[in-house]
Coordinates of C-alpha atoms in Angstrom, one line a residue:
M673 CA 182.1 192.1 89.4
R674 CA 179.5 194.2 91.0
S675 CA 178.4 193.6 94.4
Y676 CA 176.1 195.5 96.6
P677 CA 175.9 196.3 100.4
T678 CA 173.2 194.2 102.0
G679 CA 171.0 194.8 105.1
P680 CA 170.9 198.2 106.7
T681 CA 173.7 199.5 104.7
G682 CA 172.1 198.2 101.5
T683 CA 168.8 200.0 102.4
R684 CA 170.8 203.3 102.9
A685 CA 172.7 202.9 99.7
A686 CA 169.4 202.2 97.7
A687 CA 167.8 205.3 99.0
L688 CA 170.9 207.4 98.3
A689 CA 171.2 205.9 94.8
A690 CA 167.5 206.7 94.2
A691 CA 167.9 210.2 95.3
L692 CA 171.2 210.7 93.4
L693 CA 169.8 209.4 90.1
L694 CA 167.2 212.1 90.2
F695 CA 169.9 214.4 89.4
A696 CA 171.5 212.5 86.4
G697 CA 171.8 214.5 83.4
A698 CA 171.6 217.9 85.2
G699 CA 173.6 220.4 83.1
P700 CA 175.0 220.4 79.7
A701 CA 178.1 218.4 78.3
V702 CA 181.2 220.5 77.8
A703 CA 183.3 219.9 74.6
D704 CA 186.9 218.4 75.2
D705 CA 189.5 221.3 75.3
G706 CA 192.3 219.0 73.9
R707 CA 194.3 219.0 77.0
P708 CA 195.7 215.9 78.6
D709 CA 194.7 214.8 82.1
R710 CA 191.3 216.6 82.0
D711 CA 187.8 215.3 82.4
F712 CA 187.1 212.9 79.5
T713 CA 184.8 210.2 78.4
I714 CA 185.9 206.8 77.4
E715 CA 184.6 206.4 74.0
D716 CA 185.4 202.8 73.2
L717 CA 182.1 200.8 73.3
R718 CA 184.0 197.7 74.3
I719 CA 184.8 199.3 77.8
T720 CA 181.5 199.0 79.5
E721 CA 182.8 198.1 83.0
S722 CA 186.0 200.2 83.6
S723 CA 187.1 199.1 87.0
G724 CA 190.5 200.5 87.5
L725 CA 192.6 203.4 86.1
A726 CA 196.3 203.7 86.1
A727 CA 198.2 206.9 84.7
S728 CA 200.8 205.8 82.2
R729 CA 204.4 206.4 83.1
A730 CA 205.7 206.4 79.6
H731 CA 202.9 208.0 77.5
P732 CA 201.8 211.4 78.9
G733 CA 198.0 211.9 79.2
V734 CA 197.3 208.1 78.7
Y735 CA 195.4 206.0 81.1
W736 CA 195.3 202.3 81.3
T737 CA 191.9 200.6 82.2
H738 CA 190.2 197.1 82.0
N739 CA 186.8 195.7 82.2
D740 CA 185.7 193.6 85.3
S741 CA 184.1 190.3 85.5
D742 CA 185.2 187.6 82.9
D743 CA 185.7 190.0 80.0
G744 CA 189.0 188.4 79.1
P745 CA 192.7 189.1 79.4
Y746 CA 192.5 192.7 77.9
V747 CA 193.9 196.0 79.1
F748 CA 193.2 199.2 77.2
A749 CA 195.4 202.4 76.8
V750 CA 193.0 205.3 76.5
D751 CA 193.9 208.9 75.5
S752 CA 192.6 211.5 77.9
R753 CA 192.8 214.2 75.1
T754 CA 190.2 212.3 73.1
G755 CA 188.7 209.5 75.1
K756 CA 189.8 207.3 72.3
T757 CA 191.5 203.9 72.8
L758 CA 195.2 203.9 71.5
A759 CA 196.1 200.4 72.0
T760 CA 194.5 197.0 73.2
I761 CA 196.9 194.6 75.1
T762 CA 195.9 191.0 75.2
M763 CA 197.7 189.1 78.0
R764 CA 198.8 185.5 77.4
G765 CA 200.1 183.0 79.9
V766 CA 197.7 183.9 82.6
G767 CA 194.9 181.4 82.2
E768 CA 191.4 182.9 82.2
P769 CA 190.8 185.9 84.4
R770 CA 187.8 185.7 86.8
D771 CA 187.1 189.2 88.2
V772 CA 189.6 191.9 87.3
E773 CA 189.3 194.7 89.5
G774 CA 192.5 196.9 89.9
I775 CA 195.6 198.1 88.0
S776 CA 198.6 199.9 88.9
I777 CA 202.2 200.7 87.6
G778 CA 205.3 200.0 89.5
P779 CA 208.5 201.8 89.8
D780 CA 210.0 199.4 87.1
G781 CA 207.6 200.6 84.6
D782 CA 205.5 197.2 84.7
I783 CA 201.8 197.2 84.6
Y784 CA 200.1 195.1 87.5
V785 CA 196.6 193.9 86.9
G786 CA 194.5 192.7 89.9
D787 CA 192.3 189.7 89.4
I788 CA 191.2 189.9 93.0
G789 CA 187.4 190.3 93.0
D790 CA 185.5 187.8 95.1
N791 CA 181.9 188.8 95.7
L792 CA 181.1 185.8 97.9
D793 CA 183.9 186.8 100.3
G794 CA 185.8 183.5 100.4
S795 CA 184.6 181.4 97.6
W796 CA 188.1 181.4 96.0
D797 CA 191.1 180.2 98.1
H798 CA 193.4 182.3 96.0
V799 CA 193.4 185.2 93.5
W800 CA 196.0 186.3 91.0
I801 CA 198.1 189.4 89.8
Y802 CA 199.2 189.5 86.3
R803 CA 202.3 191.6 85.4
F804 CA 203.9 192.8 82.1
P805 CA 206.1 195.8 81.0
E806 CA 204.2 198.9 79.9
P807 CA 204.6 199.0 76.0
K808 CA 206.9 201.6 74.6
Q809 CA 204.7 202.0 71.5
L810 CA 200.9 202.2 71.6
R811 CA 199.5 199.7 69.3
D812 CA 197.5 196.6 69.6
A813 CA 199.7 193.7 70.9
T814 CA 199.7 190.4 72.7
V815 CA 202.1 190.1 75.5
T816 CA 203.3 187.5 77.8
A817 CA 202.4 188.3 81.4
V818 CA 203.7 186.8 84.5
Q819 CA 201.0 185.3 86.9
Y820 CA 201.3 185.5 90.7
D821 CA 199.2 183.5 93.2
V822 CA 198.0 185.3 96.0
K823 CA 196.4 184.4 99.4
Y824 CA 195.6 186.4 102.5
A825 CA 197.0 185.5 105.8
D826 CA 193.6 185.9 107.5
G827 CA 191.5 183.9 104.9
A828 CA 189.9 184.7 101.6
R829 CA 188.0 187.8 100.9
N830 CA 186.7 190.2 98.3
A831 CA 188.8 193.1 96.9
E832 CA 188.9 195.7 94.3
A833 CA 191.8 198.0 94.9
L834 CA 195.2 197.0 93.8
M835 CA 198.2 199.5 94.5
V836 CA 201.9 199.1 93.7
H837 CA 204.2 201.5 95.8
P838 CA 206.0 203.8 93.3
K839 CA 209.3 203.6 95.3
T840 CA 209.5 200.2 96.8
G841 CA 207.6 198.2 94.3
R842 CA 205.6 196.4 97.0
V843 CA 202.1 195.5 96.2
Y844 CA 199.3 196.3 98.5
I845 CA 195.5 195.3 98.2
A846 CA 192.6 196.9 100.0
S847 CA 189.9 194.6 100.8
K848 CA 186.0 195.5 100.3
N849 CA 183.5 194.9 103.1
E850 CA 180.5 197.0 104.1
D851 CA 181.8 196.8 107.8
G852 CA 185.2 198.1 106.9
G853 CA 188.0 196.4 105.0
G854 CA 191.7 195.8 105.6
L855 CA 195.1 197.0 103.8
Y856 CA 197.1 194.0 102.9
E857 CA 200.8 194.1 102.1
G858 CA 202.4 191.8 99.9
P859 CA 205.9 190.3 100.3
A860 CA 208.8 192.6 99.4
K861 CA 209.0 190.8 96.0
L862 CA 206.4 188.8 94.3
T863 CA 207.4 185.3 93.3
A864 CA 205.9 183.4 90.4
G865 CA 205.2 179.6 90.9
S866 CA 204.6 179.7 94.6
T867 CA 202.0 181.5 96.8
N868 CA 202.4 185.1 97.8
V869 CA 200.9 185.8 101.3
F870 CA 199.4 189.2 101.9
R871 CA 199.2 190.3 105.7
R872 CA 196.8 192.9 107.0
V873 CA 198.7 196.0 108.0
G874 CA 195.8 198.5 108.4
E875 CA 192.1 199.1 108.6
V876 CA 190.3 200.9 105.8
P877 CA 186.6 201.8 105.0
W878 CA 184.5 200.2 102.1
V879 CA 187.0 200.7 99.1
T880 CA 186.3 200.3 95.5
D881 CA 189.8 201.4 94.3
G882 CA 192.9 203.1 95.4
A883 CA 196.2 204.7 94.3
F884 CA 199.5 205.8 95.5
S885 CA 200.7 209.5 94.7
P886 CA 203.9 209.3 92.5
D887 CA 206.0 210.1 95.3
G888 CA 204.5 207.3 97.4
T889 CA 203.7 209.7 100.5
R890 CA 200.0 209.4 99.9
L891 CA 197.4 206.8 99.3
A892 CA 194.1 207.5 98.0
L893 CA 191.1 205.3 98.6
R894 CA 187.6 205.7 97.1
S895 CA 184.3 204.1 97.7
Y896 CA 180.9 204.5 96.0
F897 CA 180.1 208.0 97.8
S898 CA 183.5 209.2 99.2
A899 CA 187.0 209.3 99.0
R900 CA 189.9 209.8 101.5
E901 CA 193.6 210.5 101.2
Y902 CA 196.1 209.0 103.7
A903 CA 199.4 209.9 104.6
F904 CA 201.8 206.8 103.9
E905 CA 205.0 206.2 105.6
N906 CA 207.1 203.1 106.0
G907 CA 204.4 200.8 104.8
R908 CA 201.6 202.1 107.2
L909 CA 198.6 204.5 106.9
G910 CA 198.8 207.9 108.7
A911 CA 196.6 210.8 109.0
D912 CA 193.7 211.0 106.5
R913 CA 191.6 213.7 105.0
P914 CA 188.5 213.9 102.7
V915 CA 188.7 214.3 99.0
A916 CA 185.7 215.7 97.1
A917 CA 185.1 212.7 95.0
P918 CA 182.6 213.3 92.1
F919 CA 179.2 211.6 92.2
Q920 CA 179.2 208.9 89.7
R921 CA 176.5 206.1 89.2
Q922 CA 179.0 203.4 89.5
A923 CA 182.0 205.0 91.2
E924 CA 184.8 202.2 90.5
S925 CA 188.2 203.6 89.9
V926 CA 190.6 206.2 90.9
T927 CA 194.3 207.2 90.0
Y928 CA 196.7 210.0 90.5
T929 CA 197.7 212.1 87.4
A930 CA 201.4 211.3 86.7
D931 CA 202.5 214.6 88.1
G932 CA 200.6 214.1 91.3
T933 CA 198.7 217.3 91.1
A934 CA 195.2 215.7 90.9
L935 CA 193.2 212.5 91.2
M936 CA 191.2 211.1 88.3
F937 CA 188.0 209.3 89.2
G938 CA 186.3 206.9 86.9
S939 CA 183.1 205.0 86.6
E940 CA 181.5 201.9 84.9
G941 CA 179.0 202.1 82.2
A942 CA 179.1 202.6 78.4
R943 CA 180.9 205.8 77.5
S944 CA 181.8 206.4 81.0
G945 CA 183.2 209.5 82.5
V946 CA 186.6 210.2 84.2
V947 CA 186.7 213.3 86.2
R948 CA 189.9 215.2 87.5
V949 CA 189.8 216.7 91.1
E950 CA 192.8 218.7 92.2
V951 CA 194.5 217.6 95.5
E952 CA 195.8 219.6 98.2
G953 CA 199.5 219.8 98.5
G954 CA 200.3 218.3 95.1
P955 CA 203.4 219.3 93.2
G956 CA 203.0 222.8 92.0
N957 CA 199.3 222.9 93.3
G958 CA 198.3 225.3 96.1
S959 CA 194.6 224.6 95.7
D960 CA 192.5 223.1 98.4
S961 CA 191.6 219.3 98.2
G962 CA 188.7 218.5 96.1
S963 CA 188.7 221.4 93.6
G964 CA 187.4 219.8 90.4
S965 CA 188.1 220.9 87.0
G966 CA 184.5 222.4 86.8
A967 CA 183.2 220.6 83.5
P968 CA 181.5 217.2 83.2
P969 CA 183.0 214.9 80.6
K970 CA 181.9 215.2 77.1
G971 CA 178.8 213.1 76.7
G972 CA 178.8 212.7 80.5
E973 CA 176.4 213.6 83.3
R974 CA 176.4 215.6 86.6
G975 CA 175.4 213.5 89.4
G976 CA 175.3 209.8 89.6
A977 CA 175.6 207.3 92.5
D978 CA 176.0 204.0 93.6
K979 CA 176.3 200.8 91.3
A980 CA 172.5 200.7 91.3
G981 CA 172.5 200.1 87.4
D982 CA 174.4 200.5 84.1
G983 CA 174.1 203.9 82.5
D984 CA 175.5 205.8 79.6
G985 CA 178.1 208.5 80.1
E986 CA 178.7 208.8 83.7
G987 CA 180.8 211.8 85.2
G988 CA 180.5 215.3 86.5
G989 CA 182.1 216.6 89.6
N990 CA 180.1 219.6 90.8
A991 CA 180.6 220.1 94.4
A992 CA 177.7 222.3 95.0
L993 CA 175.3 219.8 93.3
G994 CA 176.9 217.0 95.2
A995 CA 176.1 218.7 98.5
A996 CA 172.4 219.4 97.5
V997 CA 172.1 215.8 96.3
L998 CA 173.5 214.4 99.8
V999 CA 170.9 216.7 101.6
G1000 CA 168.1 215.2 99.4
A1001 CA 169.3 211.6 99.8
A1002 CA 169.5 212.1 103.5
A1003 CA 166.0 213.5 103.6
L1004 CA 164.6 210.7 101.5
W1005 CA 166.4 208.0 103.6
L1006 CA 165.0 209.5 106.9
A1007 CA 161.4 209.6 105.3
L1008 CA 161.7 205.9 104.3
K1009 CA 162.8 205.0 107.8
R1010 CA 160.1 207.0 109.6
R1011 CA 157.6 205.4 107.1
R1012 CA 158.8 201.8 108.0
G1013 CA 158.6 202.6 111.7
Q1014 CA 155.0 203.8 111.3
G1015 CA 154.2 200.7 109.4

């Protein structure tokens, strides 16, 4: 479910969003080159609030996603070659989802879906995680999912990032707060029929999604305006470095490609774009962190920003444009601040 920063942070975000949106649509769309794991546009008009991404382990070039809010117990398999939906999975046995915000795949090949959103930061005393095996065949199906009850050791909170470690299978959640969130570690093994307590093990910035690298040594966390990649060892965060995340109007999701050479950044909105960004030190990749594929998704746009409103065809990862947009946004914010001071 969408939520917005308030107070001074909200004012700055609004100014940034206004400046960024001035650049929406700058540059023509580039046709799909037919290769997997490249920039693409989600063509399925049912997917209007893609809030999480997970690269398939069983089907190369396929990404699992879902809508947020109360869309229903649905998960979609999208082909990055065409942007078309190959399968719609309906989960049964999970009650009625409230605010599905994250998705990840564990080392056992199971898909984990995080019904973990809570925009009131404490209105729900528990949240849920759903789990089912990744289908071997991509076709519409109804599957029985296991439901896990989740609570936080330090009280209820809002979260949008669910990450399953690809080696240990332990589940992590990153909470979302404008003053900084926490990284929460679940028990070694989730248990159905009892409460699974997640404990805070690290401090993180405002986070809208996250993902582990396939080897489990890195954790990427994104927000509306930026992304960072952390070293991860023995269940704890290490040194971090920035990643040149694309500018997207409703920056919501991120996952590593199955080979770990790049990050795929997604956005909400009808026909939203997914943008590939190369990562430093990825297997077989000697490029610098933040080197994008250079083309906006078909039907997409360069620029974009905060979750300031729904839009068609988000996407685009042009670093030079991004730098210019940030400069313009900063100038606009300073001008607004001075004007308020004079008033």
